[in-house]
mmCIF file of N, CA and C in Angstrom:
data_model
loop_
_atom_site.group_PDB
_atom_site.id
_atom_site.type_symbol
_atom_site.label_atom_id
_atom_site.label_comp_id
_atom_site.label_asym_id
_atom_site.label_seq_id
_atom_site.Cartn_x
_atom_site.Cartn_y
_atom_site.Cartn_z
ATOM 1 N N GLN A 580 9.228 -61.595 -33.324
ATOM 2 C CA GLN A 580 8.474 -63.036 -32.598
ATOM 3 C C GLN A 580 8.125 -63.666 -34.482
ATOM 4 N N MET A 581 7.623 -62.396 -34.904
ATOM 5 C CA MET A 581 7.317 -62.794 -36.103
ATOM 6 C C MET A 581 8.050 -62.792 -37.442
ATOM 7 N N ILE A 582 9.303 -62.675 -37.040
ATOM 8 C CA ILE A 582 10.241 -62.474 -37.804
ATOM 9 C C ILE A 582 11.179 -63.886 -38.512
ATOM 10 N N SER A 583 11.623 -63.263 -36.976
ATOM 11 C CA SER A 583 11.981 -65.470 -36.025
ATOM 12 C C SER A 583 10.497 -66.049 -36.592
ATOM 13 N N ALA A 584 9.393 -66.103 -36.882
ATOM 14 C CA ALA A 584 8.628 -66.974 -37.643
ATOM 15 C C ALA A 584 8.958 -67.743 -38.322
ATOM 16 N N CYS A 585 9.466 -66.663 -39.166
ATOM 17 C CA CYS A 585 9.950 -66.464 -40.760
ATOM 18 C C CYS A 585 10.718 -67.118 -41.574
ATOM 19 N N LEU A 586 11.422 -66.580 -40.742
ATOM 20 C CA LEU A 586 13.013 -67.424 -40.782
ATOM 21 C C LEU A 586 12.946 -68.801 -40.329
ATOM 22 N N GLU A 587 12.076 -69.029 -39.301
ATOM 23 C CA GLU A 587 11.695 -70.502 -38.908
ATOM 24 C C GLU A 587 11.329 -71.641 -40.177
ATOM 25 N N GLU A 588 10.702 -70.866 -40.746
ATOM 26 C CA GLU A 588 9.806 -71.220 -42.172
ATOM 27 C C GLU A 588 10.587 -71.394 -42.992
ATOM 28 N N LEU A 589 11.511 -70.056 -43.353
ATOM 29 C CA LEU A 589 11.801 -70.621 -44.607
ATOM 30 C C LEU A 589 13.019 -71.192 -44.635
ATOM 31 N N GLU A 590 13.852 -72.323 -43.480
ATOM 32 C CA GLU A 590 14.421 -73.206 -42.970
ATOM 33 C C GLU A 590 15.002 -73.764 -44.391
ATOM 34 N N TYR A 591 14.224 -74.367 -45.102
ATOM 35 C CA TYR A 591 14.217 -75.307 -46.145
ATOM 36 C C TYR A 591 14.613 -74.943 -47.130
ATOM 37 N N LEU A 592 15.072 -73.278 -46.930
ATOM 38 C CA LEU A 592 15.754 -72.814 -48.688
ATOM 39 C C LEU A 592 17.523 -73.114 -47.627
ATOM 40 N N ASP A 593 18.302 -73.541 -48.552
ATOM 41 C CA ASP A 593 19.768 -74.091 -48.524
ATOM 42 C C ASP A 593 19.744 -72.871 -48.542
ATOM 43 N N ASP A 594 20.286 -72.255 -49.004
ATOM 44 C CA ASP A 594 21.141 -70.653 -48.979
ATOM 45 C C ASP A 594 20.667 -69.890 -47.684
ATOM 46 N N ILE A 595 19.832 -69.707 -47.019
ATOM 47 C CA ILE A 595 18.954 -68.774 -45.919
ATOM 48 C C ILE A 595 20.150 -68.771 -44.561
ATOM 49 N N LYS A 596 21.450 -70.244 -44.514
ATOM 50 C CA LYS A 596 22.590 -70.532 -43.726
ATOM 51 C C LYS A 596 23.701 -69.162 -43.796
ATOM 52 N N ASN A 597 22.897 -69.103 -45.819
ATOM 53 C CA ASN A 597 24.729 -68.978 -45.624
ATOM 54 C C ASN A 597 24.068 -66.923 -45.374
ATOM 55 N N ILE A 598 23.621 -66.583 -45.018
ATOM 56 C CA ILE A 598 23.194 -64.963 -45.402
ATOM 57 C C ILE A 598 23.421 -64.207 -43.315
ATOM 58 N N GLN A 599 23.935 -63.725 -43.809
ATOM 59 C CA GLN A 599 23.913 -63.054 -42.718
ATOM 60 C C GLN A 599 22.916 -61.620 -42.199
ATOM 61 N N LYS A 600 22.354 -61.982 -41.294
ATOM 62 C CA LYS A 600 21.046 -61.153 -40.323
ATOM 63 C C LYS A 600 21.173 -60.267 -39.825
ATOM 64 N N SER A 601 20.589 -59.087 -39.974
ATOM 65 C CA SER A 601 20.811 -58.272 -39.069
ATOM 66 C C SER A 601 19.572 -58.207 -38.802
ATOM 67 N N ILE A 602 18.283 -57.966 -37.209
ATOM 68 C CA ILE A 602 17.420 -57.326 -37.048
ATOM 69 C C ILE A 602 16.923 -56.476 -35.350
ATOM 70 N N THR A 603 16.478 -55.847 -35.763
ATOM 71 C CA THR A 603 16.411 -54.353 -35.013
ATOM 72 C C THR A 603 15.642 -54.159 -34.156
ATOM 73 N N VAL A 604 14.136 -54.250 -34.065
ATOM 74 C CA VAL A 604 12.614 -53.762 -33.331
ATOM 75 C C VAL A 604 13.009 -53.036 -32.284
ATOM 76 N N LYS A 605 11.903 -51.660 -32.126
ATOM 77 C CA LYS A 605 11.944 -50.464 -31.227
ATOM 78 C C LYS A 605 11.172 -50.334 -31.525
ATOM 79 N N GLY A 606 10.483 -50.184 -29.945
ATOM 80 C CA GLY A 606 9.266 -49.098 -29.448
ATOM 81 C C GLY A 606 8.431 -49.914 -28.627
ATOM 82 N N GLU A 607 7.077 -49.383 -29.028
ATOM 83 C CA GLU A 607 5.513 -50.090 -28.611
ATOM 84 C C GLU A 607 5.892 -51.052 -29.511
ATOM 85 N N ASN A 608 4.863 -51.509 -29.055
ATOM 86 C CA ASN A 608 4.115 -52.972 -29.275
ATOM 87 C C ASN A 608 2.753 -52.369 -30.665
ATOM 88 N N PHE A 609 2.711 -53.852 -31.611
ATOM 89 C CA PHE A 609 2.666 -53.039 -32.850
ATOM 90 C C PHE A 609 1.571 -53.814 -32.833
ATOM 91 N N PHE A 610 0.027 -53.814 -33.492
ATOM 92 C CA PHE A 610 -0.557 -53.894 -33.634
ATOM 93 C C PHE A 610 -1.225 -54.005 -34.931
ATOM 94 N N ASN A 611 -1.360 -54.721 -35.797
ATOM 95 C CA ASN A 611 -1.326 -54.828 -37.068
ATOM 96 C C ASN A 611 -2.637 -56.419 -37.411
ATOM 97 N N ASP A 612 -2.751 -55.936 -38.211
ATOM 98 C CA ASP A 612 -3.400 -57.842 -39.354
ATOM 99 C C ASP A 612 -1.852 -58.155 -39.500
ATOM 100 N N LYS A 613 -2.447 -59.898 -38.680
ATOM 101 C CA LYS A 613 -0.985 -60.894 -38.303
ATOM 102 C C LYS A 613 -0.849 -61.700 -40.179
ATOM 103 N N VAL A 614 -1.831 -61.940 -39.900
ATOM 104 C CA VAL A 614 -2.096 -62.748 -41.586
ATOM 105 C C VAL A 614 -1.477 -61.529 -42.781
ATOM 106 N N ARG A 615 -1.841 -60.912 -43.009
ATOM 107 C CA ARG A 615 -0.890 -60.085 -44.110
ATOM 108 C C ARG A 615 0.370 -59.456 -43.152
ATOM 109 N N VAL A 616 0.752 -59.369 -42.332
ATOM 110 C CA VAL A 616 1.932 -58.402 -42.246
ATOM 111 C C VAL A 616 2.630 -59.884 -42.722
ATOM 112 N N TYR A 617 1.798 -60.954 -41.827
ATOM 113 C CA TYR A 617 3.723 -62.215 -42.016
ATOM 114 C C TYR A 617 3.600 -62.313 -43.070
ATOM 115 N N GLU A 618 2.042 -62.907 -44.082
ATOM 116 C CA GLU A 618 2.651 -63.241 -45.890
ATOM 117 C C GLU A 618 4.360 -61.573 -46.655
ATOM 118 N N ILE A 619 3.642 -60.666 -45.866
ATOM 119 C CA ILE A 619 4.716 -59.483 -46.605
ATOM 120 C C ILE A 619 6.294 -59.556 -45.963
ATOM 121 N N PHE A 620 6.309 -60.097 -45.161
ATOM 122 C CA PHE A 620 7.077 -60.365 -44.168
ATOM 123 C C PHE A 620 8.030 -61.532 -44.680
ATOM 124 N N ARG A 621 7.239 -62.669 -45.280
ATOM 125 C CA ARG A 621 7.693 -64.192 -45.516
ATOM 126 C C ARG A 621 7.801 -64.060 -47.510
ATOM 127 N N ASN A 622 7.689 -63.504 -47.794
ATOM 128 C CA ASN A 622 8.149 -62.987 -49.449
ATOM 129 C C ASN A 622 9.233 -61.871 -49.476
ATOM 130 N N LEU A 623 9.480 -62.241 -49.173
ATOM 131 C CA LEU A 623 10.094 -59.952 -48.366
ATOM 132 C C LEU A 623 10.834 -60.784 -48.183
ATOM 133 N N ILE A 624 11.846 -61.872 -47.055
ATOM 134 C CA ILE A 624 12.193 -62.618 -46.869
ATOM 135 C C ILE A 624 12.709 -63.445 -47.875
ATOM 136 N N SER A 625 12.145 -64.327 -47.823
ATOM 137 C CA SER A 625 12.316 -65.288 -48.647
ATOM 138 C C SER A 625 13.176 -64.957 -50.472
ATOM 139 N N ASN A 626 12.781 -64.190 -51.384
ATOM 140 C CA ASN A 626 13.074 -63.774 -52.286
ATOM 141 C C ASN A 626 14.119 -62.814 -51.817
ATOM 142 N N ALA A 627 14.759 -61.789 -50.284
ATOM 143 C CA ALA A 627 16.307 -61.700 -50.591
ATOM 144 C C ALA A 627 17.062 -62.861 -50.546
ATOM 145 N N ILE A 628 16.077 -63.656 -49.643
ATOM 146 C CA ILE A 628 17.529 -65.321 -49.969
ATOM 147 C C ILE A 628 17.378 -66.007 -51.380
ATOM 148 N N LYS A 629 16.316 -66.437 -52.099
ATOM 149 C CA LYS A 629 16.821 -66.718 -52.817
ATOM 150 C C LYS A 629 16.983 -66.615 -54.064
ATOM 151 N N TYR A 630 17.456 -64.772 -53.929
ATOM 152 C CA TYR A 630 17.942 -63.833 -55.379
ATOM 153 C C TYR A 630 19.005 -63.173 -54.627
ATOM 154 N N ALA A 631 19.238 -64.262 -53.624
ATOM 155 C CA ALA A 631 20.735 -63.468 -52.853
ATOM 156 C C ALA A 631 22.149 -63.596 -54.102
ATOM 157 N N ASP A 632 22.581 -62.486 -53.943
ATOM 158 C CA ASP A 632 24.023 -62.506 -55.471
ATOM 159 C C ASP A 632 24.889 -63.276 -55.070
ATOM 160 N N PRO A 633 24.939 -64.886 -55.893
ATOM 161 C CA PRO A 633 25.893 -65.691 -55.732
ATOM 162 C C PRO A 633 27.735 -65.268 -55.942
ATOM 163 N N ASN A 634 27.353 -63.632 -56.663
ATOM 164 C CA ASN A 634 28.912 -63.311 -56.347
ATOM 165 C C ASN A 634 29.593 -62.484 -54.912
ATOM 166 N N LYS A 635 28.533 -62.343 -54.500
ATOM 167 C CA LYS A 635 29.296 -61.456 -53.522
ATOM 168 C C LYS A 635 29.856 -62.604 -52.359
ATOM 169 N N LYS A 636 30.380 -62.160 -51.796
ATOM 170 C CA LYS A 636 30.699 -62.650 -50.512
ATOM 171 C C LYS A 636 30.429 -62.925 -49.809
ATOM 172 N N VAL A 637 30.090 -61.655 -49.193
ATOM 173 C CA VAL A 637 28.999 -61.516 -47.741
ATOM 174 C C VAL A 637 27.540 -61.212 -48.126
ATOM 175 N N LYS A 638 26.432 -62.092 -48.157
ATOM 176 C CA LYS A 638 25.080 -61.758 -48.490
ATOM 177 C C LYS A 638 24.221 -61.393 -47.228
ATOM 178 N N ARG A 639 23.280 -60.233 -47.611
ATOM 179 C CA ARG A 639 23.046 -59.164 -46.191
ATOM 180 C C ARG A 639 21.364 -59.088 -45.874
ATOM 181 N N LEU A 640 21.084 -60.218 -45.122
ATOM 182 C CA LEU A 640 19.079 -58.856 -44.862
ATOM 183 C C LEU A 640 19.432 -58.932 -43.292
ATOM 184 N N VAL A 641 19.118 -57.319 -43.464
ATOM 185 C CA VAL A 641 18.734 -56.202 -42.648
ATOM 186 C C VAL A 641 17.223 -55.665 -42.272
ATOM 187 N N ILE A 642 16.655 -55.461 -41.870
ATOM 188 C CA ILE A 642 15.178 -55.895 -41.526
ATOM 189 C C ILE A 642 15.243 -54.642 -39.445
ATOM 190 N N ALA A 643 15.069 -53.821 -39.547
ATOM 191 C CA ALA A 643 15.294 -52.547 -38.849
ATOM 192 C C ALA A 643 13.195 -52.563 -39.061
ATOM 193 N N ILE A 644 12.404 -52.606 -37.445
ATOM 194 C CA ILE A 644 11.794 -51.648 -37.288
ATOM 195 C C ILE A 644 11.394 -50.802 -36.136
ATOM 196 N N ASN A 645 10.958 -49.845 -36.189
ATOM 197 C CA ASN A 645 11.224 -48.358 -35.535
ATOM 198 C C ASN A 645 9.604 -48.414 -35.686
ATOM 199 N N VAL A 646 9.140 -48.592 -33.861
ATOM 200 C CA VAL A 646 7.218 -48.787 -33.403
ATOM 201 C C VAL A 646 6.926 -47.682 -33.064
ATOM 202 N N THR A 647 6.141 -46.449 -33.283
ATOM 203 C CA THR A 647 5.705 -45.666 -32.446
ATOM 204 C C THR A 647 4.080 -45.697 -32.258
ATOM 205 N N LYS A 648 3.602 -44.647 -31.659
ATOM 206 C CA LYS A 648 2.085 -44.997 -31.590
ATOM 207 C C LYS A 648 1.091 -44.890 -32.129
ATOM 208 N N LYS A 649 2.231 -44.669 -32.967
ATOM 209 C CA LYS A 649 1.565 -43.740 -34.592
ATOM 210 C C LYS A 649 2.081 -44.592 -35.694
ATOM 211 N N LYS A 650 2.982 -45.324 -35.879
ATOM 212 C CA LYS A 650 3.151 -45.935 -36.721
ATOM 213 C C LYS A 650 4.054 -47.223 -37.112
ATOM 214 N N ALA A 651 4.453 -47.836 -37.677
ATOM 215 C CA ALA A 651 5.369 -48.605 -37.529
ATOM 216 C C ALA A 651 6.711 -48.152 -38.912
ATOM 217 N N GLY A 652 7.478 -48.266 -38.350
ATOM 218 C CA GLY A 652 8.419 -47.916 -39.851
ATOM 219 C C GLY A 652 9.092 -49.423 -39.970
ATOM 220 N N ILE A 653 8.980 -50.124 -41.142
ATOM 221 C CA ILE A 653 10.082 -51.310 -41.191
ATOM 222 C C ILE A 653 10.524 -50.964 -42.632
ATOM 223 N N THR A 654 11.583 -51.683 -42.683
ATOM 224 C CA THR A 654 13.017 -51.526 -43.489
ATOM 225 C C THR A 654 13.409 -52.985 -43.701
ATOM 226 N N ILE A 655 13.205 -54.071 -44.605
ATOM 227 C CA ILE A 655 14.095 -54.065 -44.859
ATOM 228 C C ILE A 655 14.648 -54.535 -46.597
ATOM 229 N N LYS A 656 15.993 -55.339 -45.690
ATOM 230 C CA LYS A 656 17.388 -54.676 -46.918
ATOM 231 C C LYS A 656 17.562 -55.935 -47.702
ATOM 232 N N ASP A 657 18.296 -56.178 -48.327
ATOM 233 C CA ASP A 657 19.049 -56.872 -49.193
ATOM 234 C C ASP A 657 20.352 -56.413 -49.518
ATOM 235 N N ASN A 658 21.609 -57.290 -50.111
ATOM 236 C CA ASN A 658 22.813 -56.707 -51.015
ATOM 237 C C ASN A 658 22.519 -57.932 -52.107
ATOM 238 N N GLY A 659 20.925 -58.427 -52.860
ATOM 239 C CA GLY A 659 20.446 -59.416 -53.205
ATOM 240 C C GLY A 659 20.444 -58.567 -54.681
ATOM 241 N N ILE A 660 20.478 -59.870 -55.534
ATOM 242 C CA ILE A 660 20.680 -59.912 -57.742
ATOM 243 C C ILE A 660 20.024 -58.727 -58.310
ATOM 244 N N GLY A 661 19.373 -58.023 -57.216
ATOM 245 C CA GLY A 661 18.404 -56.563 -57.812
ATOM 246 C C GLY A 661 17.451 -56.854 -58.954
ATOM 247 N N ILE A 662 16.184 -55.976 -59.058
ATOM 248 C CA ILE A 662 15.474 -56.788 -60.113
ATOM 249 C C ILE A 662 16.236 -55.997 -61.764
ATOM 250 N N ASP A 663 16.440 -56.776 -62.817
ATOM 251 C CA ASP A 663 16.623 -56.002 -64.235
ATOM 252 C C ASP A 663 15.717 -54.099 -64.463
ATOM 253 N N GLN A 664 16.600 -53.254 -64.561
ATOM 254 C CA GLN A 664 15.625 -52.110 -64.665
ATOM 255 C C GLN A 664 14.808 -52.407 -66.382
ATOM 256 N N LYS A 665 14.390 -52.806 -66.701
ATOM 257 C CA LYS A 665 13.727 -53.653 -68.407
ATOM 258 C C LYS A 665 12.367 -53.669 -67.635
ATOM 259 N N TYR A 666 12.814 -54.439 -66.572
ATOM 260 C CA TYR A 666 10.603 -55.025 -65.437
ATOM 261 C C TYR A 666 10.139 -54.009 -64.629
ATOM 262 N N PHE A 667 11.123 -52.509 -65.023
ATOM 263 C CA PHE A 667 10.381 -50.896 -64.535
ATOM 264 C C PHE A 667 9.241 -49.988 -65.740
ATOM 265 N N LYS A 668 8.153 -49.460 -64.964
ATOM 266 C CA LYS A 668 7.214 -49.340 -65.895
ATOM 267 C C LYS A 668 8.031 -47.389 -65.887
ATOM 268 N N SER A 669 7.868 -47.019 -66.789
ATOM 269 C CA SER A 669 8.185 -45.703 -66.835
ATOM 270 C C SER A 669 6.787 -45.031 -66.352
ATOM 271 N N TRP A 670 6.967 -43.878 -65.772
ATOM 272 C CA TRP A 670 5.786 -42.743 -64.943
ATOM 273 C C TRP A 670 5.704 -41.840 -65.701
#
C-alpha cells in the first residue's frame, strides 16, 4: 500500500509513465514508522524517476520487499544514470 501511495503521489513526474515497474512484496506484516519509511520510499522512487537514463530503451524500477518475523529486507533498484564516482569519498 505504501509503495502504491508513493507512485500515485509521484504521478506528476512526466517520466513515470516511461518506467517499467516491478514490485514484489512477500511475507508477514511489516510494522514500522510509517512517516519515515514512506519518506525514504518516496525519495528513492522519485530519484529513480528523475534520474532515469534517457539513452536506455527500457527504464526500470524494481522494488522487492521480503518480510520475516525479525526483519524486512527491502531492495530498490533502477537502471538510471547513477552517481558519478567523483562524488564518492574514499574510506
